[in-house]
Amino acid sequence: MSRDEPPADEFALIERIRTRATASDRVALGIGDDAAVVRVSGGNAVVAADLVAEGTHFTLEARPGCGPPATPELVGRKALAVNLSDLAAMASRPTAAFVTLAVRRGLGGDFADRVMLGMQALAAEFDVAIAGGDTAVVDGPVVISVTLLGEPTLPDGRVVMRSGARPNDVLFVTGPLGGSLASGRHLTFTPRVAWAIDAASRCEIHAMLDVSDGLFADLDHLCRASGVGAEVDRDKVPLNSDAGAFDEAVRDGEDFELLLAAPPASADALRHAGAIEIGRVVEVGRDARPSAEGYRHGFGSR
């Protein structure tokens, strides 16, 4: 890509930002994973920042092909939940959230209040403090951005990254995939924070990320970060009963289950914990990486 050629989609933009980012001794893990790790006095802090936008991640009115409309409470819930899922992927414990809420003009203060009530209910469930943020009334769509702070749970302040997969690792997912948008599960899913912390404390996990862009797209992220390839047994991939065809289900995204790679010695413990084996990690060149088909935010016209 030339310097003057604009990025075509979100992944190209993220990569461009990553290559331009200034390195800092204060940043132990920067752009390219589910969350960053920042060195602070006394240890490491894990930081995730994600947003949800009206018309892309939720709708407030019924629209064909967009699933059920969201209540304000579910909008607030999802805004925090997607960030909790990112910290789950790092096997980290969430602690505090900072919320930026841009409310579409005309929706009123009751809408904003209900959004925050939905978020605060989930925050209480995960022992997260809403510690600050900002609000605005805008002419455009509703946008909620959450910055979530957390702490590592592994020894020496370590986190599970997406870059640690090794050949012969076993691939797992934590639950069935597909059909999330049409069913409304993208608004009501439970982030796998407790599962990830418990599993990482009991057995070795080499790499992990959450499935937000679709199984194959996110597996491609893991493979590229780790410098490996993957084999997936499509007959082993668990699908929701309303997910539709396999090829559609693994591209849907918004599942927010975890995808992980672990050594064979950890496989039995992970199966006992409820993880579902779907394949294995292989050396690059031996087998092609999975297709990166999945959801991505493109910058072209609709």
Tab-separated table of C-alpha atoms in Angstrom:
chain	number	residue	atom	x	y	z
A	1	MET	CA	0.000	0.000	0.000
A	2	SER	CA	1.411	3.360	-0.994
A	3	ARG	CA	1.492	6.208	1.465
A	4	ASP	CA	-1.192	8.121	-0.450
A	5	GLU	CA	-3.581	5.195	-0.899
A	6	PRO	CA	-6.308	5.375	1.753
A	7	PRO	CA	-7.018	2.271	3.837
A	8	ALA	CA	-9.877	0.229	2.432
A	9	ASP	CA	-11.326	-1.020	5.717
A	10	GLU	CA	-10.885	-1.070	9.485
A	11	PHE	CA	-8.148	-3.725	9.479
A	12	ALA	CA	-6.035	-1.806	6.980
A	13	LEU	CA	-6.515	1.358	9.027
A	14	ILE	CA	-5.513	-0.398	12.261
A	15	GLU	CA	-2.389	-1.757	10.613
A	16	ARG	CA	-1.464	1.684	9.307
A	17	ILE	CA	-1.940	3.208	12.752
A	18	ARG	CA	0.084	0.397	14.315
A	19	THR	CA	3.043	0.922	11.994
A	20	ARG	CA	3.026	4.664	12.697
A	21	ALA	CA	2.638	4.380	16.467
A	22	THR	CA	5.544	5.599	18.567
A	23	ALA	CA	7.120	2.922	20.735
A	24	SER	CA	7.198	3.571	24.476
A	25	ASP	CA	8.791	1.767	27.386
A	26	ARG	CA	5.548	2.420	29.259
A	27	VAL	CA	3.577	0.233	26.826
A	28	ALA	CA	4.256	-3.464	27.310
A	29	LEU	CA	1.720	-4.496	24.637
A	30	GLY	CA	0.328	-2.026	22.136
A	31	ILE	CA	-1.892	-2.077	19.062
A	32	GLY	CA	-2.822	-5.438	17.574
A	33	ASP	CA	-4.378	-7.464	20.388
A	34	ASP	CA	-7.761	-7.432	22.122
A	35	ALA	CA	-6.425	-4.981	24.710
A	36	ALA	CA	-3.222	-3.124	25.519
A	37	VAL	CA	-0.949	-3.589	28.523
A	38	VAL	CA	0.465	-0.440	30.087
A	39	ARG	CA	3.171	-0.387	32.733
A	40	VAL	CA	2.094	1.493	35.858
A	41	SER	CA	3.572	1.840	39.303
A	42	GLY	CA	3.284	-1.507	41.019
A	43	GLY	CA	2.538	-3.610	37.934
A	44	ASN	CA	0.647	-3.715	34.653
A	45	ALA	CA	-2.760	-2.344	33.697
A	46	VAL	CA	-4.833	-3.858	30.900
A	47	VAL	CA	-6.775	-1.338	28.790
A	48	ALA	CA	-9.520	-2.017	26.249
A	49	ALA	CA	-11.368	0.627	24.229
A	50	ASP	CA	-14.308	-0.252	22.004
A	51	LEU	CA	-17.423	1.512	20.764
A	52	VAL	CA	-20.901	0.659	19.572
A	53	ALA	CA	-22.706	2.779	16.986
A	54	GLU	CA	-26.363	2.994	16.035
A	55	GLY	CA	-27.027	1.410	12.668
A	56	THR	CA	-23.900	-0.742	12.816
A	57	HIS	CA	-23.865	-2.533	16.171
A	58	PHE	CA	-27.519	-2.023	17.126
A	59	THR	CA	-30.734	-0.482	15.854
A	60	LEU	CA	-33.418	1.325	17.823
A	61	GLU	CA	-36.155	0.710	15.247
A	62	ALA	CA	-37.062	-2.467	13.388
A	63	ARG	CA	-35.093	-2.750	10.129
A	64	PRO	CA	-35.012	-5.674	7.674
A	65	GLY	CA	-31.981	-7.892	8.152
A	66	CYS	CA	-30.813	-6.124	11.320
A	67	GLY	CA	-32.333	-8.353	13.992
A	68	PRO	CA	-34.609	-7.141	16.768
A	69	PRO	CA	-34.378	-3.486	17.816
A	70	ALA	CA	-32.512	-2.772	21.036
A	71	THR	CA	-33.916	-1.164	24.132
A	72	PRO	CA	-31.788	1.638	25.608
A	73	GLU	CA	-30.842	-0.699	28.469
A	74	LEU	CA	-29.522	-3.317	26.031
A	75	VAL	CA	-27.550	-0.659	24.142
A	76	GLY	CA	-25.777	0.312	27.359
A	77	ARG	CA	-25.268	-3.311	28.299
A	78	LYS	CA	-23.675	-4.149	24.961
A	79	ALA	CA	-21.359	-1.128	25.051
A	80	LEU	CA	-19.760	-2.464	28.228
A	81	ALA	CA	-20.077	-6.149	27.310
A	82	VAL	CA	-17.949	-5.902	24.163
A	83	ASN	CA	-15.126	-4.436	26.248
A	84	LEU	CA	-15.529	-7.073	28.943
A	85	SER	CA	-15.168	-9.672	26.201
A	86	ASP	CA	-11.870	-8.097	25.138
A	87	LEU	CA	-10.523	-8.374	28.678
A	88	ALA	CA	-11.765	-11.965	28.857
A	89	ALA	CA	-9.610	-12.718	25.806
A	90	MET	CA	-6.578	-11.558	27.818
A	91	ALA	CA	-7.602	-13.567	30.920
A	92	SER	CA	-7.742	-10.250	32.794
A	93	ARG	CA	-10.021	-8.961	35.535
A	94	PRO	CA	-11.966	-5.740	34.739
A	95	THR	CA	-11.897	-2.982	37.352
A	96	ALA	CA	-13.134	0.411	36.082
A	97	ALA	CA	-14.833	1.885	33.017
A	98	PHE	CA	-14.870	5.356	31.456
A	99	VAL	CA	-17.871	6.043	29.240
A	100	THR	CA	-18.322	8.545	26.382
A	101	LEU	CA	-21.991	8.800	25.423
A	102	ALA	CA	-23.139	10.700	22.318
A	103	VAL	CA	-26.947	10.758	22.200
A	104	ARG	CA	-28.892	11.550	19.036
A	105	ARG	CA	-30.780	14.815	19.372
A	106	GLY	CA	-34.453	14.240	20.112
A	107	LEU	CA	-34.062	10.960	22.005
A	108	GLY	CA	-34.104	12.822	25.300
A	109	GLY	CA	-32.627	12.447	28.740
A	110	ASP	CA	-34.760	9.420	29.555
A	111	PHE	CA	-33.036	7.490	26.754
A	112	ALA	CA	-29.576	8.392	28.084
A	113	ASP	CA	-30.592	7.508	31.622
A	114	ARG	CA	-31.860	4.095	30.555
A	115	VAL	CA	-28.672	3.422	28.579
A	116	MET	CA	-26.615	4.033	31.694
A	117	LEU	CA	-28.942	1.935	33.861
A	118	GLY	CA	-28.371	-1.020	31.510
A	119	MET	CA	-24.627	-0.489	31.598
A	120	GLN	CA	-24.534	-0.074	35.359
A	121	ALA	CA	-26.449	-3.314	35.885
A	122	LEU	CA	-23.818	-5.259	33.939
A	123	ALA	CA	-21.021	-3.323	35.649
A	124	ALA	CA	-22.365	-4.403	39.040
A	125	GLU	CA	-22.493	-8.011	37.855
A	126	PHE	CA	-18.778	-7.886	36.969
A	127	ASP	CA	-17.710	-5.669	39.900
A	128	VAL	CA	-16.726	-2.825	37.567
A	129	ALA	CA	-16.808	0.810	38.697
A	130	ILE	CA	-18.128	3.432	36.272
A	131	ALA	CA	-15.402	5.952	37.052
A	132	GLY	CA	-15.914	8.811	34.582
A	133	GLY	CA	-16.348	9.832	30.975
A	134	ASP	CA	-18.210	12.423	28.904
A	135	THR	CA	-21.619	13.049	27.352
A	136	ALA	CA	-22.856	14.992	24.343
A	137	VAL	CA	-26.017	15.551	22.298
A	138	VAL	CA	-25.352	15.144	18.551
A	139	ASP	CA	-27.214	15.357	15.261
A	140	GLY	CA	-25.847	11.999	14.120
A	141	PRO	CA	-26.416	8.440	15.379
A	142	VAL	CA	-25.981	7.274	18.964
A	143	VAL	CA	-22.363	6.308	19.683
A	144	ILE	CA	-21.067	4.917	22.977
A	145	SER	CA	-17.365	4.428	23.568
A	146	VAL	CA	-16.104	2.627	26.662
A	147	THR	CA	-12.529	2.500	27.901
A	148	LEU	CA	-12.222	-0.416	30.297
A	149	LEU	CA	-9.359	-0.873	32.732
A	150	GLY	CA	-8.353	-4.215	34.148
A	151	GLU	CA	-5.580	-6.147	35.807
A	152	PRO	CA	-3.719	-9.294	34.761
A	153	THR	CA	-4.528	-12.467	36.673
A	154	LEU	CA	-1.512	-14.522	35.591
A	155	PRO	CA	1.801	-14.505	37.502
A	156	ASP	CA	4.270	-11.686	36.820
A	157	GLY	CA	1.553	-9.472	35.327
A	158	ARG	CA	1.261	-11.570	32.182
A	159	VAL	CA	-1.774	-11.761	29.901
A	160	VAL	CA	-2.858	-14.242	27.257
A	161	MET	CA	-2.189	-12.735	23.827
A	162	ARG	CA	-3.277	-13.736	20.344
A	163	SER	CA	0.347	-14.127	19.232
A	164	GLY	CA	1.393	-17.213	21.235
A	165	ALA	CA	-0.094	-20.098	19.227
A	166	ARG	CA	2.335	-22.875	18.275
A	167	PRO	CA	2.218	-25.784	15.829
A	168	ASN	CA	0.384	-28.818	17.278
A	169	ASP	CA	-1.712	-26.634	19.595
A	170	VAL	CA	-5.360	-27.616	19.811
A	171	LEU	CA	-7.963	-25.026	18.770
A	172	PHE	CA	-11.078	-24.522	20.906
A	173	VAL	CA	-14.106	-22.265	21.078
A	174	THR	CA	-16.130	-21.683	24.228
A	175	GLY	CA	-19.601	-22.014	22.720
A	176	PRO	CA	-21.789	-22.225	19.608
A	177	LEU	CA	-21.487	-19.672	16.822
A	178	GLY	CA	-23.680	-17.986	14.227
A	179	GLY	CA	-27.032	-16.259	14.067
A	180	SER	CA	-26.185	-13.714	16.747
A	181	LEU	CA	-27.527	-10.636	14.963
A	182	ALA	CA	-30.788	-12.142	13.723
A	183	SER	CA	-31.567	-13.650	17.127
A	184	GLY	CA	-30.598	-10.635	19.230
A	185	ARG	CA	-27.877	-12.573	21.085
A	186	HIS	CA	-25.426	-9.830	20.105
A	187	LEU	CA	-27.231	-7.682	22.688
A	188	THR	CA	-27.555	-10.206	25.503
A	189	PHE	CA	-24.400	-12.365	25.458
A	190	THR	CA	-22.483	-12.949	28.679
A	191	PRO	CA	-18.770	-12.062	28.386
A	192	ARG	CA	-16.547	-15.060	29.204
A	193	VAL	CA	-14.496	-13.236	31.834
A	194	ALA	CA	-14.906	-15.743	34.677
A	195	TRP	CA	-14.387	-18.713	32.373
A	196	ALA	CA	-11.176	-17.294	30.908
A	197	ILE	CA	-9.646	-16.360	34.256
A	198	ASP	CA	-10.439	-19.767	35.722
A	199	ALA	CA	-9.235	-21.699	32.663
A	200	ALA	CA	-5.977	-19.733	32.409
A	201	SER	CA	-5.287	-20.334	36.103
A	202	ARG	CA	-5.728	-24.095	35.729
A	203	CYS	CA	-3.994	-24.870	32.459
A	204	GLU	CA	-1.668	-23.391	29.866
A	205	ILE	CA	-3.296	-21.354	27.093
A	206	HIS	CA	-0.953	-20.137	24.372
A	207	ALA	CA	-3.251	-17.704	22.528
A	208	MET	CA	-6.790	-16.380	22.797
A	209	LEU	CA	-9.138	-13.777	21.319
A	210	ASP	CA	-12.875	-13.181	21.189
A	211	VAL	CA	-14.950	-13.989	18.123
A	212	SER	CA	-16.378	-10.622	17.126
A	213	ASP	CA	-15.689	-10.553	13.367
A	214	GLY	CA	-16.549	-14.181	12.566
A	215	LEU	CA	-14.692	-17.423	13.331
A	216	PHE	CA	-12.510	-17.520	10.226
A	217	ALA	CA	-11.656	-13.821	10.267
A	218	ASP	CA	-10.652	-14.002	13.926
A	219	LEU	CA	-8.759	-17.254	13.434
A	220	ASP	CA	-6.885	-15.493	10.656
A	221	HIS	CA	-5.977	-12.718	13.136
A	222	LEU	CA	-4.620	-15.356	15.534
A	223	CYS	CA	-2.655	-17.117	12.796
A	224	ARG	CA	-1.115	-13.920	11.457
A	225	ALA	CA	-0.158	-12.707	14.927
A	226	SER	CA	1.390	-16.079	15.819
A	227	GLY	CA	3.020	-16.834	12.457
A	228	VAL	CA	1.212	-20.161	12.113
A	229	GLY	CA	-1.481	-21.849	10.058
A	230	ALA	CA	-4.587	-23.745	11.114
A	231	GLU	CA	-6.744	-26.715	10.231
A	232	VAL	CA	-10.419	-26.549	11.183
A	233	ASP	CA	-12.721	-29.564	11.193
A	234	ARG	CA	-15.992	-28.011	10.088
A	235	ASP	CA	-17.933	-30.959	11.513
A	236	LYS	CA	-16.653	-30.068	14.981
A	237	VAL	CA	-17.504	-26.360	14.876
A	238	PRO	CA	-20.553	-25.839	17.141
A	239	LEU	CA	-23.361	-23.815	15.595
A	240	ASN	CA	-26.480	-22.354	17.110
A	241	SER	CA	-29.682	-24.020	15.963
A	242	ASP	CA	-30.755	-20.799	14.223
A	243	ALA	CA	-27.371	-20.066	12.654
A	244	GLY	CA	-28.185	-21.117	9.104
A	245	ALA	CA	-25.575	-22.557	6.744
A	246	PHE	CA	-22.026	-23.202	7.963
A	247	ASP	CA	-20.369	-20.665	5.656
A	248	GLU	CA	-22.741	-17.950	6.841
A	249	ALA	CA	-22.416	-18.874	10.514
A	250	VAL	CA	-18.620	-18.596	10.566
A	251	ARG	CA	-18.753	-15.160	8.890
A	252	ASP	CA	-21.538	-13.634	10.993
A	253	GLY	CA	-19.471	-12.216	13.823
A	254	GLU	CA	-20.856	-10.721	17.045
A	255	ASP	CA	-20.697	-14.133	18.760
A	256	PHE	CA	-18.308	-13.011	21.523
A	257	GLU	CA	-17.278	-16.540	22.356
A	258	LEU	CA	-13.548	-17.106	22.890
A	259	LEU	CA	-11.246	-18.790	20.372
A	260	LEU	CA	-8.106	-20.263	21.923
A	261	ALA	CA	-5.026	-22.307	21.138
A	262	ALA	CA	-3.590	-24.554	23.829
A	263	PRO	CA	-0.991	-27.327	24.013
A	264	PRO	CA	-2.263	-30.923	23.862
A	265	ALA	CA	-1.420	-31.320	27.572
A	266	SER	CA	-4.123	-28.759	28.376
A	267	ALA	CA	-6.755	-30.231	26.075
A	268	ASP	CA	-8.494	-32.549	28.545
A	269	ALA	CA	-8.790	-29.833	31.186
A	270	LEU	CA	-10.247	-27.398	28.659
A	271	ARG	CA	-12.751	-29.967	27.428
A	272	HIS	CA	-13.760	-30.606	31.027
A	273	ALA	CA	-14.251	-26.851	31.441
A	274	GLY	CA	-16.667	-26.862	28.511
A	275	ALA	CA	-14.446	-25.716	25.632
A	276	ILE	CA	-15.137	-27.366	22.277
A	277	GLU	CA	-12.272	-28.622	20.101
A	278	ILE	CA	-12.508	-27.475	16.477
A	279	GLY	CA	-9.054	-28.078	14.973
A	280	ARG	CA	-5.353	-27.598	15.412
A	281	VAL	CA	-2.502	-25.225	14.717
A	282	VAL	CA	-0.004	-26.149	11.992
A	283	GLU	CA	3.193	-24.720	10.593
A	284	VAL	CA	2.944	-21.995	7.979
A	285	GLY	CA	3.430	-23.421	4.503
A	286	ARG	CA	2.115	-26.824	5.391
A	287	ASP	CA	-1.496	-25.702	5.202
A	288	ALA	CA	-3.015	-22.422	4.150
A	289	ARG	CA	-4.395	-20.098	6.783
A	290	PRO	CA	-8.187	-19.980	6.875
A	291	SER	CA	-9.879	-17.462	4.679
A	292	ALA	CA	-10.184	-14.077	6.369
A	293	GLU	CA	-13.842	-13.833	5.406
A	294	GLY	CA	-15.878	-12.249	8.136
A	295	TYR	CA	-17.330	-8.913	9.107
A	296	ARG	CA	-15.187	-5.863	8.576
A	297	HIS	CA	-16.025	-2.157	8.562
A	298	GLY	CA	-15.286	-0.895	5.062
A	299	PHE	CA	-14.759	2.760	4.149
A	300	GLY	CA	-16.393	2.566	0.727
A	301	SER	CA	-19.844	3.881	-0.118
A	302	ARG	CA	-22.833	1.733	0.785
